[in-house]
Amino acid sequence: MATPTRGFFGRRRERDPRLPPGQYDVGNDWPVLTAEPTPRIAPETWSITVDGRVAQPTTWSWDDVHRLPPSEYRGDIHCVTTWSKFDTRFTGVSVDTLLEAARPTADAHFVVATSKTGYTTNLPLADVTGGTAWIVWEFDGKPLPIEHGGPVRMLVPHLYFWKSAKWISRITLVTRDQPGFWEQNGYHDRGDPWRQQRYQGD
Ligand SMILES: Nc1nc2c(c(=O)[nH]1)N[C@H]1C(S)=C(S)[C@@H](COP(=O)(O)O)O[C@H]1N2
Ligand SMILES: [Mo]
């Protein structure tokens, strides 16, 4: 009985298996979603600090992060407003590299990512470790545009894109989950696109 099924669905366009439920392929576009005015941050004045529940609070300048081992993400990104973008390429460093230096203490279970603008988003520590999260300054081999978070943004591509804080300035390790900007406004604390964790309670 395999043939009737195939015949029935044959004329429909195949759904791309990379597309999580409820999402559409935005193609070559890359929508800009920003809740605050876009800040103009010169790379020379930008820095990132990892602090909170760590043995060694550490700050890196633009030059400092460029001396760390580079790491690239190639793959898809998914916004809760239902667009997904396939085959993106971002370059920066793995969050693992920053955490190796700062050394989270045993009671660190979550992080709060903070932007220069004050935007915050919360994540389980497990969602930014093990090669799953980056801070990035290049998109497609070119400097990250400021409207997309340049000079440096966070990138957590396996979660909805609001977890990828633009203009990242701080990653704070905490013991308990502390809802960030969108999370306090009804969005999900974790935000897994494959489970459609869009809103609190999903
Ligand atoms: N600082 C900051 N980071 C942010 C946001 C924001 O408003 N401010 N919006 C988030 C949301 S909702 C999404 S979908 C993505 C959008 O990134 P993009 O504008 O590069 O597509 O950034 C996330 N990071
Ligand atoms: Mo978003």
Tab-separated table of C-alpha atoms and ligand atoms in Angstrom:
chain	number	residue	atom	x	y	z
A	1	MET	CA	0.000	0.000	0.000
A	2	ALA	CA	2.940	2.390	-0.446
A	3	THR	CA	1.917	3.659	-3.885
A	4	PRO	CA	-1.483	5.263	-3.090
A	5	THR	CA	0.135	7.372	-0.341
A	6	ARG	CA	2.807	8.575	-2.696
A	7	GLY	CA	0.223	9.322	-5.372
A	8	PHE	CA	-1.907	11.293	-2.935
A	9	PHE	CA	0.920	13.567	-1.765
A	10	GLY	CA	2.814	13.579	-5.071
A	11	ARG	CA	1.513	16.871	-6.396
A	12	ARG	CA	2.077	18.784	-3.156
A	13	ARG	CA	5.373	20.615	-2.738
A	14	GLU	CA	7.636	18.682	-0.398
A	15	ARG	CA	8.128	20.416	2.932
A	16	ASP	CA	11.824	21.017	3.558
A	17	PRO	CA	12.842	18.755	6.458
A	18	ARG	CA	15.040	21.589	7.791
A	19	LEU	CA	11.918	23.653	8.490
A	20	PRO	CA	10.628	23.370	12.096
A	21	PRO	CA	6.832	23.248	12.569
A	22	GLY	CA	5.033	26.527	11.888
A	23	GLN	CA	8.031	28.103	10.115
A	24	TYR	CA	8.528	29.255	6.498
A	25	ASP	CA	11.667	29.674	4.402
A	26	VAL	CA	12.530	33.375	4.147
A	27	GLY	CA	14.983	32.709	1.293
A	28	ASN	CA	17.715	35.298	0.779
A	29	ASP	CA	16.047	37.896	3.010
A	30	TRP	CA	17.190	38.490	6.543
A	31	PRO	CA	14.552	40.430	8.513
A	32	VAL	CA	15.744	42.846	11.210
A	33	LEU	CA	13.983	42.513	14.576
A	34	THR	CA	15.063	44.969	17.236
A	35	ALA	CA	13.152	46.143	20.290
A	36	GLU	CA	15.450	49.109	20.976
A	37	PRO	CA	17.253	51.770	18.923
A	38	THR	CA	20.264	50.333	17.057
A	39	PRO	CA	23.454	51.328	18.872
A	40	ARG	CA	26.564	52.350	16.973
A	41	ILE	CA	29.451	50.564	18.711
A	42	ALA	CA	33.014	51.015	17.451
A	43	PRO	CA	34.917	47.709	17.584
A	44	GLU	CA	37.688	49.439	19.612
A	45	THR	CA	35.210	50.276	22.371
A	46	TRP	CA	33.367	46.944	22.337
A	47	SER	CA	34.135	44.282	24.971
A	48	ILE	CA	32.548	41.178	26.409
A	49	THR	CA	32.631	40.143	30.056
A	50	VAL	CA	31.858	36.705	31.456
A	51	ASP	CA	30.966	37.004	35.132
A	52	GLY	CA	28.628	35.790	37.875
A	53	ARG	CA	29.115	32.238	39.117
A	54	VAL	CA	32.612	31.796	37.668
A	55	ALA	CA	36.022	31.248	39.250
A	56	GLN	CA	37.663	33.887	37.029
A	57	PRO	CA	35.515	36.790	35.790
A	58	THR	CA	37.063	37.760	32.450
A	59	THR	CA	36.743	40.605	29.931
A	60	TRP	CA	37.876	40.399	26.299
A	61	SER	CA	38.369	43.335	23.942
A	62	TRP	CA	37.842	43.177	20.153
A	63	ASP	CA	41.573	42.376	19.739
A	64	ASP	CA	41.423	39.778	22.523
A	65	VAL	CA	38.566	37.774	20.951
A	66	HIS	CA	40.388	37.790	17.613
A	67	ARG	CA	43.330	36.068	19.262
A	68	LEU	CA	41.107	33.174	20.427
A	69	PRO	CA	40.708	30.043	18.257
A	70	PRO	CA	38.132	30.934	15.572
A	71	SER	CA	34.969	28.898	15.207
A	72	GLU	CA	32.344	28.876	12.484
A	73	TYR	CA	28.628	28.028	12.385
A	74	ARG	CA	27.101	26.817	9.140
A	75	GLY	CA	23.419	26.060	9.229
A	76	ASP	CA	19.946	27.406	9.776
A	77	ILE	CA	18.371	30.043	12.050
A	78	HIS	CA	14.738	30.286	13.185
A	79	CYS	CA	12.801	33.332	14.399
A	80	VAL	CA	9.679	33.011	16.541
A	81	THR	CA	7.890	35.350	14.082
A	82	THR	CA	7.959	32.203	11.829
A	83	TRP	CA	10.777	32.900	9.387
A	84	SER	CA	13.664	30.473	9.062
A	85	LYS	CA	16.835	31.139	7.098
A	86	PHE	CA	18.825	28.218	5.695
A	87	ASP	CA	22.564	27.794	5.154
A	88	THR	CA	23.835	30.783	7.094
A	89	ARG	CA	27.541	31.129	7.851
A	90	PHE	CA	28.776	32.998	10.914
A	91	THR	CA	32.347	33.327	12.206
A	92	GLY	CA	33.515	34.135	15.714
A	93	VAL	CA	34.452	32.064	18.743
A	94	SER	CA	32.665	29.323	20.590
A	95	VAL	CA	31.104	30.271	23.936
A	96	ASP	CA	32.955	27.179	25.252
A	97	THR	CA	36.244	29.024	24.698
A	98	LEU	CA	35.088	31.958	26.849
A	99	LEU	CA	33.774	29.646	29.570
A	100	GLU	CA	37.027	27.658	29.653
A	101	ALA	CA	38.780	30.839	30.724
A	102	ALA	CA	36.102	32.022	33.167
A	103	ARG	CA	35.453	28.551	34.651
A	104	PRO	CA	31.800	28.349	35.790
A	105	THR	CA	31.413	27.179	39.380
A	106	ALA	CA	29.517	23.959	40.146
A	107	ASP	CA	26.330	25.875	41.046
A	108	ALA	CA	26.150	27.697	37.671
A	109	HIS	CA	23.177	26.266	35.735
A	110	PHE	CA	21.877	29.174	33.628
A	111	VAL	CA	23.200	32.234	31.846
A	112	VAL	CA	21.858	35.714	31.216
A	113	ALA	CA	23.146	37.266	27.988
A	114	THR	CA	23.113	41.079	28.113
A	115	SER	CA	23.430	43.526	25.232
A	116	LYS	CA	25.135	46.913	25.336
A	117	THR	CA	21.584	48.316	24.978
A	118	GLY	CA	20.266	46.556	28.087
A	119	TYR	CA	18.407	43.788	26.206
A	120	THR	CA	18.654	40.499	28.096
A	121	THR	CA	17.823	36.869	27.387
A	122	ASN	CA	18.154	33.786	29.600
A	123	LEU	CA	19.440	30.353	28.648
A	124	PRO	CA	20.237	27.075	30.394
A	125	LEU	CA	24.031	26.683	30.612
A	126	ALA	CA	23.636	23.397	28.710
A	127	ASP	CA	22.225	25.359	25.740
A	128	VAL	CA	25.386	27.439	25.313
A	129	THR	CA	28.012	24.717	25.884
A	130	GLY	CA	29.231	21.735	23.876
A	131	GLY	CA	29.684	23.606	20.584
A	132	THR	CA	26.112	24.956	20.481
A	133	ALA	CA	26.641	28.718	20.884
A	134	TRP	CA	28.986	31.410	19.605
A	135	ILE	CA	29.770	35.078	19.748
A	136	VAL	CA	30.135	36.138	16.118
A	137	TRP	CA	31.401	39.159	14.149
A	138	GLU	CA	31.176	37.905	10.564
A	139	PHE	CA	28.243	36.855	8.418
A	140	ASP	CA	29.043	35.195	5.087
A	141	GLY	CA	32.693	36.244	5.410
A	142	LYS	CA	31.858	39.941	5.861
A	143	PRO	CA	31.613	42.115	9.015
A	144	LEU	CA	28.305	41.568	10.802
A	145	PRO	CA	26.001	44.508	9.844
A	146	ILE	CA	25.171	46.754	12.821
A	147	GLU	CA	21.412	46.195	12.432
A	148	HIS	CA	22.096	42.469	12.884
A	149	GLY	CA	24.118	43.028	16.048
A	150	GLY	CA	27.516	44.178	14.824
A	151	PRO	CA	30.218	44.443	15.819
A	152	VAL	CA	29.525	41.270	17.859
A	153	ARG	CA	26.355	39.306	18.658
A	154	MET	CA	25.562	36.036	20.337
A	155	LEU	CA	24.441	33.126	18.173
A	156	VAL	CA	22.437	30.203	19.588
A	157	PRO	CA	21.045	28.735	16.379
A	158	HIS	CA	19.288	25.686	17.842
A	159	LEU	CA	16.900	27.989	19.760
A	160	TYR	CA	14.558	30.724	18.467
A	161	PHE	CA	16.573	33.723	17.394
A	162	TRP	CA	15.511	36.047	20.236
A	163	LYS	CA	18.015	34.043	22.342
A	164	SER	CA	20.797	35.359	20.067
A	165	ALA	CA	21.435	38.719	21.749
A	166	LYS	CA	22.676	41.392	19.358
A	167	TRP	CA	25.463	43.790	20.517
A	168	ILE	CA	26.437	41.257	23.169
A	169	SER	CA	28.422	42.705	26.073
A	170	ARG	CA	28.020	40.310	28.993
A	171	ILE	CA	27.335	36.670	29.765
A	172	THR	CA	26.476	36.175	33.426
A	173	LEU	CA	26.408	32.715	34.989
A	174	VAL	CA	23.605	32.268	37.512
A	175	THR	CA	22.287	29.470	39.705
A	176	ARG	CA	18.576	29.904	38.854
A	177	ASP	CA	16.833	30.822	35.599
A	178	GLN	CA	16.224	34.588	35.370
A	179	PRO	CA	13.763	35.502	32.605
A	180	GLY	CA	15.101	38.134	30.184
A	181	PHE	CA	13.374	40.852	28.151
A	182	TRP	CA	11.076	38.766	25.914
A	183	GLU	CA	10.734	36.000	28.482
A	184	GLN	CA	9.259	38.498	30.992
A	185	ASN	CA	6.912	39.548	28.182
A	186	GLY	CA	5.420	36.092	27.673
A	187	TYR	CA	7.974	34.282	25.536
A	188	HIS	CA	9.247	30.844	26.478
A	189	ASP	CA	12.187	30.405	28.857
A	190	ARG	CA	13.902	27.894	26.532
A	191	GLY	CA	12.564	28.468	22.992
A	192	ASP	CA	13.230	25.209	21.118
A	193	PRO	CA	11.831	25.679	17.568
A	194	TRP	CA	11.417	21.914	17.043
A	195	ARG	CA	9.086	21.802	20.069
A	196	GLN	CA	7.430	25.115	19.137
A	197	GLN	CA	8.323	26.597	22.516
A	198	ARG	CA	7.153	30.068	21.501
A	199	TYR	CA	5.298	31.307	24.593
A	200	GLN	CA	5.318	30.602	28.326
A	201	GLY	CA	3.369	27.362	28.803
A	202	ASP	CA	4.133	25.922	25.312
B	1	LIG	N1	19.930	43.441	21.664
B	1	LIG	C1	18.948	42.813	21.042
B	1	LIG	N2	19.148	41.555	20.602
B	1	LIG	C2	18.147	40.903	19.967
B	1	LIG	C3	16.891	41.507	19.771
B	1	LIG	C4	16.708	42.827	20.247
B	1	LIG	O1	15.635	43.431	20.137
B	1	LIG	N3	17.765	43.442	20.865
B	1	LIG	N4	15.881	40.832	19.116
B	1	LIG	C5	15.968	39.386	19.127
B	1	LIG	C6	15.032	38.799	18.206
B	1	LIG	S1	13.399	38.743	18.657
B	1	LIG	C7	15.433	38.216	17.046
B	1	LIG	S2	14.398	37.332	16.069
B	1	LIG	C8	16.812	38.389	16.573
B	1	LIG	C9	16.763	39.125	15.275
B	1	LIG	O2	18.037	39.232	14.755
B	1	LIG	P1	18.187	39.926	13.342
B	1	LIG	O3	17.600	41.314	13.475
B	1	LIG	O4	19.637	39.911	13.059
B	1	LIG	O5	17.393	39.095	12.385
B	1	LIG	O6	17.635	39.122	17.459
B	1	LIG	C10	17.384	38.908	18.815
B	1	LIG	N5	18.364	39.647	19.542
B	2	MO	MO	12.425	37.168	17.050
